mmCIF file of C-alpha atoms in Angstrom:
data_model
loop_
_atom_site.group_PDB
_atom_site.id
_atom_site.type_symbol
_atom_site.label_atom_id
_atom_site.label_comp_id
_atom_site.label_asym_id
_atom_site.label_seq_id
_atom_site.Cartn_x
_atom_site.Cartn_y
_atom_site.Cartn_z
ATOM 1 C CA UNK A 1 13.765 -178.531 49.837
ATOM 2 C CA UNK A 2 14.022 -175.132 51.493
ATOM 3 C CA UNK A 3 17.742 -174.950 50.748
ATOM 4 C CA UNK A 4 17.133 -175.710 47.048
ATOM 5 C CA UNK A 5 14.448 -173.011 46.928
ATOM 6 C CA UNK A 6 16.795 -170.476 48.558
ATOM 7 C CA UNK A 7 19.560 -171.264 46.032
ATOM 8 C CA UNK A 8 17.079 -170.963 43.146
ATOM 9 C CA UNK A 9 15.861 -167.572 44.374
ATOM 10 C CA UNK A 10 19.447 -166.363 44.823
ATOM 11 C CA UNK A 11 20.300 -167.406 41.249
ATOM 12 C CA UNK A 12 17.320 -165.445 39.942
ATOM 13 C CA UNK A 13 18.694 -162.248 41.454
ATOM 14 C CA UNK A 14 22.355 -162.936 40.759
ATOM 15 C CA UNK A 15 23.386 -161.328 37.469
ATOM 16 C CA UNK A 16 24.686 -163.626 34.763
ATOM 17 C CA UNK A 17 27.619 -162.275 32.793
ATOM 18 C CA UNK A 18 27.752 -164.477 29.723
ATOM 19 C CA UNK A 19 27.738 -164.145 25.940
ATOM 20 C CA UNK A 20 27.393 -166.803 23.277
ATOM 21 C CA UNK A 21 29.402 -166.777 20.050
ATOM 22 C CA UNK A 22 29.325 -169.424 17.343
ATOM 23 C CA UNK A 23 31.725 -169.498 14.414
ATOM 24 C CA UNK A 24 30.762 -171.758 11.496
ATOM 25 C CA UNK A 25 32.787 -172.252 8.339
ATOM 26 C CA UNK A 26 30.543 -172.774 5.328
ATOM 27 C CA UNK A 27 32.172 -175.882 3.812
ATOM 28 C CA UNK A 28 33.675 -175.358 0.373
ATOM 29 C CA UNK A 29 33.371 -171.565 0.534
ATOM 30 C CA UNK A 30 35.439 -168.643 1.746
ATOM 31 C CA UNK A 31 32.822 -167.702 4.366
ATOM 32 C CA UNK A 32 32.529 -167.818 8.125
ATOM 33 C CA UNK A 33 29.091 -167.261 9.596
ATOM 34 C CA UNK A 34 29.339 -165.808 13.083
ATOM 35 C CA UNK A 35 26.494 -165.469 15.563
ATOM 36 C CA UNK A 36 26.726 -163.432 18.792
ATOM 37 C CA UNK A 37 24.111 -163.204 21.547
ATOM 38 C CA UNK A 38 24.395 -161.052 24.674
ATOM 39 C CA UNK A 39 22.335 -159.102 27.175
ATOM 40 C CA UNK A 40 21.532 -155.738 25.636
ATOM 41 C CA UNK A 41 21.755 -153.635 28.796
ATOM 42 C CA UNK A 42 25.221 -155.069 29.551
ATOM 43 C CA UNK A 43 26.267 -154.405 25.960
ATOM 44 C CA UNK A 44 25.194 -150.738 26.243
ATOM 45 C CA UNK A 45 27.331 -150.347 29.381
ATOM 46 C CA UNK A 46 30.311 -152.013 27.680
ATOM 47 C CA UNK A 47 29.894 -149.881 24.571
ATOM 48 C CA UNK A 48 30.070 -146.717 26.691
ATOM 49 C CA UNK A 49 33.464 -147.914 27.980
ATOM 50 C CA UNK A 50 34.547 -148.884 24.450
ATOM 51 C CA UNK A 51 33.669 -145.554 22.796
ATOM 52 C CA UNK A 52 33.871 -142.741 25.322
ATOM 53 C CA UNK A 53 33.658 -140.091 22.562
ATOM 54 C CA UNK A 54 30.161 -141.046 21.348
ATOM 55 C CA UNK A 55 27.831 -138.990 23.556
ATOM 56 C CA UNK A 56 24.697 -140.173 21.708
ATOM 57 C CA UNK A 57 25.049 -143.621 23.292
ATOM 58 C CA UNK A 58 24.648 -142.245 26.824
ATOM 59 C CA UNK A 59 20.943 -141.694 26.321
ATOM 60 C CA UNK A 60 20.380 -144.544 23.899
ATOM 61 C CA UNK A 61 17.104 -146.312 24.711
ATOM 62 C CA UNK A 62 17.458 -149.908 25.903
ATOM 63 C CA UNK A 63 14.450 -150.977 23.836
ATOM 64 C CA UNK A 64 15.724 -149.894 20.383
ATOM 65 C CA UNK A 65 18.199 -151.761 18.168
ATOM 66 C CA UNK A 66 21.685 -150.344 18.159
ATOM 67 C CA UNK A 67 22.996 -148.617 14.972
ATOM 68 C CA UNK A 68 24.501 -151.220 12.641
ATOM 69 C CA UNK A 69 27.710 -149.315 11.842
ATOM 70 C CA UNK A 70 28.535 -148.735 15.514
ATOM 71 C CA UNK A 71 27.793 -152.373 16.380
ATOM 72 C CA UNK A 72 29.999 -153.546 13.499
ATOM 73 C CA UNK A 73 32.908 -151.405 14.780
ATOM 74 C CA UNK A 74 32.416 -152.672 18.341
ATOM 75 C CA UNK A 75 32.376 -156.340 17.314
ATOM 76 C CA UNK A 76 35.405 -156.002 15.031
ATOM 77 C CA UNK A 77 37.338 -154.611 18.003
ATOM 78 C CA UNK A 78 36.017 -156.984 20.682
ATOM 79 C CA UNK A 79 35.861 -160.257 18.727
ATOM 80 C CA UNK A 80 39.014 -160.989 16.739
ATOM 81 C CA UNK A 81 39.090 -163.995 14.442
ATOM 82 C CA UNK A 82 42.313 -164.914 12.651
ATOM 83 C CA UNK A 83 42.611 -167.656 10.074
ATOM 84 C CA UNK A 84 46.119 -168.861 9.212
ATOM 85 C CA UNK A 85 47.476 -165.882 11.215
ATOM 86 C CA UNK A 86 45.491 -163.324 9.173
ATOM 87 C CA UNK A 87 43.077 -161.093 11.109
ATOM 88 C CA UNK A 88 39.613 -161.015 9.521
ATOM 89 C CA UNK A 89 37.050 -158.220 9.594
ATOM 90 C CA UNK A 90 33.392 -159.086 9.829
ATOM 91 C CA UNK A 91 30.387 -157.484 8.217
ATOM 92 C CA UNK A 92 27.221 -157.270 10.251
ATOM 93 C CA UNK A 93 24.316 -158.828 8.372
ATOM 94 C CA UNK A 94 21.517 -158.262 10.872
ATOM 95 C CA UNK A 95 20.673 -157.809 14.520
ATOM 96 C CA UNK A 96 17.543 -158.606 16.472
ATOM 97 C CA UNK A 97 16.604 -157.163 19.854
ATOM 98 C CA UNK A 98 14.041 -159.032 21.964
ATOM 99 C CA UNK A 99 13.561 -159.353 25.732
ATOM 100 C CA UNK A 100 16.826 -157.534 26.528
ATOM 101 C CA UNK A 101 18.820 -159.972 24.365
ATOM 102 C CA UNK A 102 20.548 -158.886 21.209
ATOM 103 C CA UNK A 103 21.297 -161.490 18.537
ATOM 104 C CA UNK A 104 23.742 -160.592 15.787
ATOM 105 C CA UNK A 105 24.749 -162.346 12.563
ATOM 106 C CA UNK A 106 28.024 -161.469 10.836
ATOM 107 C CA UNK A 107 29.854 -162.669 7.754
ATOM 108 C CA UNK A 108 33.629 -163.018 7.500
ATOM 109 C CA UNK A 109 35.562 -163.810 4.308
ATOM 110 C CA UNK A 110 38.488 -166.193 4.585
ATOM 111 C CA UNK A 111 40.275 -169.027 2.788
ATOM 112 C CA UNK A 112 38.440 -172.158 1.714
ATOM 113 C CA UNK A 113 40.701 -174.495 3.695
ATOM 114 C CA UNK A 114 41.595 -172.971 7.083
ATOM 115 C CA UNK A 115 44.524 -174.599 8.896
ATOM 116 C CA UNK A 116 44.661 -172.535 12.104
ATOM 117 C CA UNK A 117 41.970 -170.446 13.774
ATOM 118 C CA UNK A 118 42.609 -168.028 16.634
ATOM 119 C CA UNK A 119 39.758 -166.352 18.482
ATOM 120 C CA UNK A 120 39.892 -163.498 20.955
ATOM 121 C CA UNK A 121 36.668 -162.426 22.644
ATOM 122 C CA UNK A 122 36.859 -159.394 24.930
ATOM 123 C CA UNK A 123 33.149 -158.560 25.102
ATOM 124 C CA UNK A 124 32.533 -157.119 28.582
ATOM 125 C CA UNK A 125 35.831 -158.461 29.965
ATOM 126 C CA UNK A 126 36.682 -154.982 31.248
ATOM 127 C CA UNK A 127 33.412 -154.766 33.196
ATOM 128 C CA UNK A 128 32.931 -158.092 34.942
ATOM 129 C CA UNK A 129 35.574 -160.303 36.517
ATOM 130 C CA UNK A 130 33.216 -163.295 36.145
ATOM 131 C CA UNK A 131 32.471 -162.630 32.451
ATOM 132 C CA UNK A 132 32.216 -165.831 30.377
ATOM 133 C CA UNK A 133 32.252 -165.581 26.592
ATOM 134 C CA UNK A 134 31.189 -169.045 25.492
ATOM 135 C CA UNK A 135 32.541 -169.663 21.996
ATOM 136 C CA UNK A 136 31.717 -172.570 19.676
ATOM 137 C CA UNK A 137 33.817 -173.213 16.570
ATOM 138 C CA UNK A 138 32.771 -175.548 13.746
ATOM 139 C CA UNK A 139 35.028 -175.895 10.740
ATOM 140 C CA UNK A 140 34.536 -178.969 8.554
ATOM 141 C CA UNK A 141 34.949 -181.970 10.922
ATOM 142 C CA UNK A 142 36.429 -179.847 13.715
ATOM 143 C CA UNK A 143 34.055 -178.766 16.463
ATOM 144 C CA UNK A 144 35.168 -177.271 19.758
ATOM 145 C CA UNK A 145 33.729 -175.125 22.517
ATOM 146 C CA UNK A 146 35.759 -172.836 24.738
ATOM 147 C CA UNK A 147 35.024 -170.510 27.629
ATOM 148 C CA UNK A 148 36.889 -167.216 27.194
ATOM 149 C CA UNK A 149 37.225 -165.017 30.285
ATOM 150 C CA UNK A 150 38.986 -161.820 31.375
ATOM 151 C CA UNK A 151 41.956 -163.973 32.442
ATOM 152 C CA UNK A 152 41.989 -166.040 29.238
ATOM 153 C CA UNK A 153 40.390 -164.154 26.358
ATOM 154 C CA UNK A 154 42.118 -165.969 23.448
ATOM 155 C CA UNK A 155 42.430 -169.492 22.126
ATOM 156 C CA UNK A 156 44.015 -170.994 19.013
ATOM 157 C CA UNK A 157 43.166 -174.283 17.320
ATOM 158 C CA UNK A 158 45.125 -176.324 14.807
ATOM 159 C CA UNK A 159 42.647 -177.652 12.234
ATOM 160 C CA UNK A 160 45.001 -179.983 10.306
#
């Protein structure tokens, strides 16, 4: 009992370096809906490494939503989605900040019948060696989850 309590307390104080990304193809359309969730304070640190020229981010308050255009640029660089070997660019639809978590919805335009999807997720991979970018992909009948890390930040799937 005491050992379980000690492990539980240790886990509370041990930082978790994880993001969640889901990629859903809207059947019969040319649209991918992408959702990203991450810890906001970690994101701010990663953004400072990503864009060292933007001085305004250094004092950016951790309790205010991040500017949409800057977030869109960051995500298009850190999360690369290719369909049939064509790199897509996403458009940020909205973001919500609550309890130090930021949730983001994006829209990507693609072909109606994807055959191959490749995903690269480098969110915070330059900061934490134990970073895990959990990525779920759902396209028609295909559904797969993958853990992308600093050592393995890309994965491709044949959808045929």
